[in-house]
Amino acid sequence: QVHLVESGGGLVQPGGSLRLSCAAAASGILFRDYVMAWFRQAPGKERELVARITRGGSTYYADSVKGRFTISRDNAKSTVLLQMNSLKPEDTAVYYCNGHYVQEDYWGQGTQVTVSS
């Protein structure tokens, strides 16, 4: 299993940037073997996939963030980053780090991102 802790959220003005970090502590399965992702959940809405990065480094982005967000991973440091640029008010949500291996999913506690002037 893997224990995930997010950091880096906060309040930012529209057009600004934030970088989220997810620190992972894996036992048994190595961190590098997990597919890692960022999800978000806005008030009154379902949790949605924002970005995903595979073991080999292939990435996927939701259409709403494509071209503005970048996901990356550092297997040596067991971390996943989400660089968020050109933030919009609709990006406001709690952002969750997710680790997936076979049929198992692990979640962090979430970090709040608020985009407002």
PDB file of C-alpha atoms in Angstrom:
ATOM      1  CA  GLN A   1       0.000   0.000   0.000  1.00  0.00           C
ATOM      2  CA  VAL A   2       0.973   3.663  -0.248  1.00  0.00           C
ATOM      3  CA  HIS A   3       0.394   6.612   2.080  1.00  0.00           C
ATOM      4  CA  LEU A   4      -0.106   9.915   0.253  1.00  0.00           C
ATOM      5  CA  VAL A   5       0.200  13.462   1.596  1.00  0.00           C
ATOM      6  CA  GLU A   6      -0.623  16.501  -0.528  1.00  0.00           C
ATOM      7  CA  SER A   7       0.682  20.026  -0.056  1.00  0.00           C
ATOM      8  CA  GLY A   8       0.862  23.293  -1.939  1.00  0.00           C
ATOM      9  CA  GLY A   9      -2.741  24.398  -2.057  1.00  0.00           C
ATOM     10  CA  GLY A  10      -3.906  27.887  -1.212  1.00  0.00           C
ATOM     11  CA  LEU A  11      -5.576  31.048  -2.434  1.00  0.00           C
ATOM     12  CA  VAL A  12      -4.480  32.493  -5.765  1.00  0.00           C
ATOM     13  CA  GLN A  13      -5.827  35.157  -8.096  1.00  0.00           C
ATOM     14  CA  PRO A  14      -7.175  34.268 -11.543  1.00  0.00           C
ATOM     15  CA  GLY A  15      -4.306  33.859 -13.968  1.00  0.00           C
ATOM     16  CA  GLY A  16      -1.931  32.860 -11.212  1.00  0.00           C
ATOM     17  CA  SER A  17      -0.025  29.634 -10.624  1.00  0.00           C
ATOM     18  CA  LEU A  18       0.281  27.003  -7.937  1.00  0.00           C
ATOM     19  CA  ARG A  19       2.291  23.827  -7.651  1.00  0.00           C
ATOM     20  CA  LEU A  20       0.824  20.891  -5.783  1.00  0.00           C
ATOM     21  CA  SER A  21       3.040  18.186  -4.382  1.00  0.00           C
ATOM     22  CA  CYS A  22       2.169  14.656  -3.310  1.00  0.00           C
ATOM     23  CA  ALA A  23       4.638  12.796  -1.123  1.00  0.00           C
ATOM     24  CA  ALA A  24       4.259   9.031  -1.130  1.00  0.00           C
ATOM     25  CA  ALA A  25       5.383   6.423   1.350  1.00  0.00           C
ATOM     26  CA  ALA A  26       5.013   3.009  -0.249  1.00  0.00           C
ATOM     27  CA  SER A  27       5.320  -0.382   1.374  1.00  0.00           C
ATOM     28  CA  GLY A  28       5.367  -3.638  -0.515  1.00  0.00           C
ATOM     29  CA  ILE A  29       4.771  -2.309  -4.007  1.00  0.00           C
ATOM     30  CA  LEU A  30       7.359   0.215  -5.157  1.00  0.00           C
ATOM     31  CA  PHE A  31       6.200   3.784  -5.794  1.00  0.00           C
ATOM     32  CA  ARG A  32       7.436   3.600  -9.372  1.00  0.00           C
ATOM     33  CA  ASP A  33       4.932   0.797 -10.068  1.00  0.00           C
ATOM     34  CA  TYR A  34       1.920   2.939  -9.226  1.00  0.00           C
ATOM     35  CA  VAL A  35      -0.074   4.907 -11.749  1.00  0.00           C
ATOM     36  CA  MET A  36      -0.384   8.319 -10.115  1.00  0.00           C
ATOM     37  CA  ALA A  37      -3.079  10.894 -10.662  1.00  0.00           C
ATOM     38  CA  TRP A  38      -4.627  14.086  -9.409  1.00  0.00           C
ATOM     39  CA  PHE A  39      -8.375  14.380  -8.937  1.00  0.00           C
ATOM     40  CA  ARG A  40     -10.427  17.317  -7.741  1.00  0.00           C
ATOM     41  CA  GLN A  41     -13.817  17.832  -6.206  1.00  0.00           C
ATOM     42  CA  ALA A  42     -15.662  21.139  -6.202  1.00  0.00           C
ATOM     43  CA  PRO A  43     -18.569  21.819  -3.823  1.00  0.00           C
ATOM     44  CA  GLY A  44     -21.694  20.044  -4.992  1.00  0.00           C
ATOM     45  CA  LYS A  45     -19.870  18.208  -7.763  1.00  0.00           C
ATOM     46  CA  GLU A  46     -18.478  14.742  -8.227  1.00  0.00           C
ATOM     47  CA  ARG A  47     -14.785  14.018  -7.957  1.00  0.00           C
ATOM     48  CA  GLU A  48     -13.157  14.242 -11.379  1.00  0.00           C
ATOM     49  CA  LEU A  49      -9.853  13.162 -12.884  1.00  0.00           C
ATOM     50  CA  VAL A  50      -7.560  16.096 -13.612  1.00  0.00           C
ATOM     51  CA  ALA A  51      -4.332  14.445 -14.759  1.00  0.00           C
ATOM     52  CA  ARG A  52      -2.672  11.031 -14.690  1.00  0.00           C
ATOM     53  CA  ILE A  53       0.861   9.777 -15.215  1.00  0.00           C
ATOM     54  CA  THR A  54       1.726   6.149 -15.841  1.00  0.00           C
ATOM     55  CA  ARG A  55       4.705   4.141 -14.676  1.00  0.00           C
ATOM     56  CA  GLY A  56       6.386   4.883 -17.984  1.00  0.00           C
ATOM     57  CA  GLY A  57       5.688   8.614 -17.812  1.00  0.00           C
ATOM     58  CA  SER A  58       2.791   8.829 -20.258  1.00  0.00           C
ATOM     59  CA  THR A  59       0.344  11.551 -19.298  1.00  0.00           C
ATOM     60  CA  TYR A  60      -3.346  12.248 -19.643  1.00  0.00           C
ATOM     61  CA  TYR A  61      -5.154  15.516 -18.971  1.00  0.00           C
ATOM     62  CA  ALA A  62      -8.787  16.455 -18.698  1.00  0.00           C
ATOM     63  CA  ASP A  63      -9.820  18.787 -21.502  1.00  0.00           C
ATOM     64  CA  SER A  64     -10.549  21.532 -19.006  1.00  0.00           C
ATOM     65  CA  VAL A  65      -6.905  21.721 -17.889  1.00  0.00           C
ATOM     66  CA  LYS A  66      -5.028  20.714 -21.024  1.00  0.00           C
ATOM     67  CA  GLY A  67      -2.325  23.228 -21.858  1.00  0.00           C
ATOM     68  CA  ARG A  68      -2.460  24.804 -18.384  1.00  0.00           C
ATOM     69  CA  PHE A  69      -1.575  21.956 -15.995  1.00  0.00           C
ATOM     70  CA  THR A  70       1.434  19.665 -16.037  1.00  0.00           C
ATOM     71  CA  ILE A  71       1.793  16.453 -14.065  1.00  0.00           C
ATOM     72  CA  SER A  72       5.191  14.944 -13.346  1.00  0.00           C
ATOM     73  CA  ARG A  73       6.726  12.330 -11.092  1.00  0.00           C
ATOM     74  CA  ASP A  74      10.079  11.778  -9.445  1.00  0.00           C
ATOM     75  CA  ASN A  75      10.382   8.102  -8.597  1.00  0.00           C
ATOM     76  CA  ALA A  76      13.638   8.633  -6.709  1.00  0.00           C
ATOM     77  CA  LYS A  77      11.875  11.046  -4.353  1.00  0.00           C
ATOM     78  CA  SER A  78       8.497   9.248  -4.439  1.00  0.00           C
ATOM     79  CA  THR A  79       6.700  12.452  -5.335  1.00  0.00           C
ATOM     80  CA  VAL A  80       4.137  13.591  -7.866  1.00  0.00           C
ATOM     81  CA  LEU A  81       3.761  17.227  -8.839  1.00  0.00           C
ATOM     82  CA  LEU A  82       0.949  19.155 -10.460  1.00  0.00           C
ATOM     83  CA  GLN A  83       2.016  22.501 -11.901  1.00  0.00           C
ATOM     84  CA  MET A  84      -1.064  24.633 -12.426  1.00  0.00           C
ATOM     85  CA  ASN A  85      -0.806  27.782 -14.550  1.00  0.00           C
ATOM     86  CA  SER A  86      -3.360  30.279 -15.814  1.00  0.00           C
ATOM     87  CA  LEU A  87      -5.700  29.302 -13.031  1.00  0.00           C
ATOM     88  CA  LYS A  88      -9.388  30.061 -13.353  1.00  0.00           C
ATOM     89  CA  PRO A  89     -12.126  30.405 -10.731  1.00  0.00           C
ATOM     90  CA  GLU A  90     -13.593  27.136 -11.982  1.00  0.00           C
ATOM     91  CA  ASP A  91     -10.392  25.376 -10.896  1.00  0.00           C
ATOM     92  CA  THR A  92     -11.428  25.976  -7.294  1.00  0.00           C
ATOM     93  CA  ALA A  93     -11.723  22.588  -5.582  1.00  0.00           C
ATOM     94  CA  VAL A  94     -10.138  20.187  -3.157  1.00  0.00           C
ATOM     95  CA  TYR A  95      -7.357  18.399  -5.018  1.00  0.00           C
ATOM     96  CA  TYR A  96      -6.584  14.790  -4.188  1.00  0.00           C
ATOM     97  CA  CYS A  97      -3.556  12.696  -5.002  1.00  0.00           C
ATOM     98  CA  ASN A  98      -4.329   9.144  -6.099  1.00  0.00           C
ATOM     99  CA  GLY A  99      -2.166   6.055  -6.413  1.00  0.00           C
ATOM    100  CA  HIS A 100      -3.457   3.107  -8.412  1.00  0.00           C
ATOM    101  CA  TYR A 101      -2.043  -0.410  -8.631  1.00  0.00           C
ATOM    102  CA  VAL A 102      -3.986  -3.265 -10.238  1.00  0.00           C
ATOM    103  CA  GLN A 103      -7.347  -2.993  -8.467  1.00  0.00           C
ATOM    104  CA  GLU A 104      -6.231  -0.943  -5.490  1.00  0.00           C
ATOM    105  CA  ASP A 105      -6.690   2.801  -5.108  1.00  0.00           C
ATOM    106  CA  TYR A 106      -5.133   4.988  -2.438  1.00  0.00           C
ATOM    107  CA  TRP A 107      -5.983   8.603  -1.649  1.00  0.00           C
ATOM    108  CA  GLY A 108      -4.445  11.511   0.158  1.00  0.00           C
ATOM    109  CA  GLN A 109      -6.395  13.777   2.473  1.00  0.00           C
ATOM    110  CA  GLY A 110      -6.709  16.531  -0.127  1.00  0.00           C
ATOM    111  CA  THR A 111      -5.536  20.118  -0.381  1.00  0.00           C
ATOM    112  CA  GLN A 112      -7.760  23.127  -1.016  1.00  0.00           C
ATOM    113  CA  VAL A 113      -7.165  25.313  -4.066  1.00  0.00           C
ATOM    114  CA  THR A 114      -9.153  28.537  -4.273  1.00  0.00           C
ATOM    115  CA  VAL A 115      -8.942  30.806  -7.299  1.00  0.00           C
ATOM    116  CA  SER A 116     -10.492  34.173  -6.550  1.00  0.00           C
ATOM    117  CA  SER A 117      -9.818  37.867  -6.825  1.00  0.00           C
TER     118      SER A 117
END
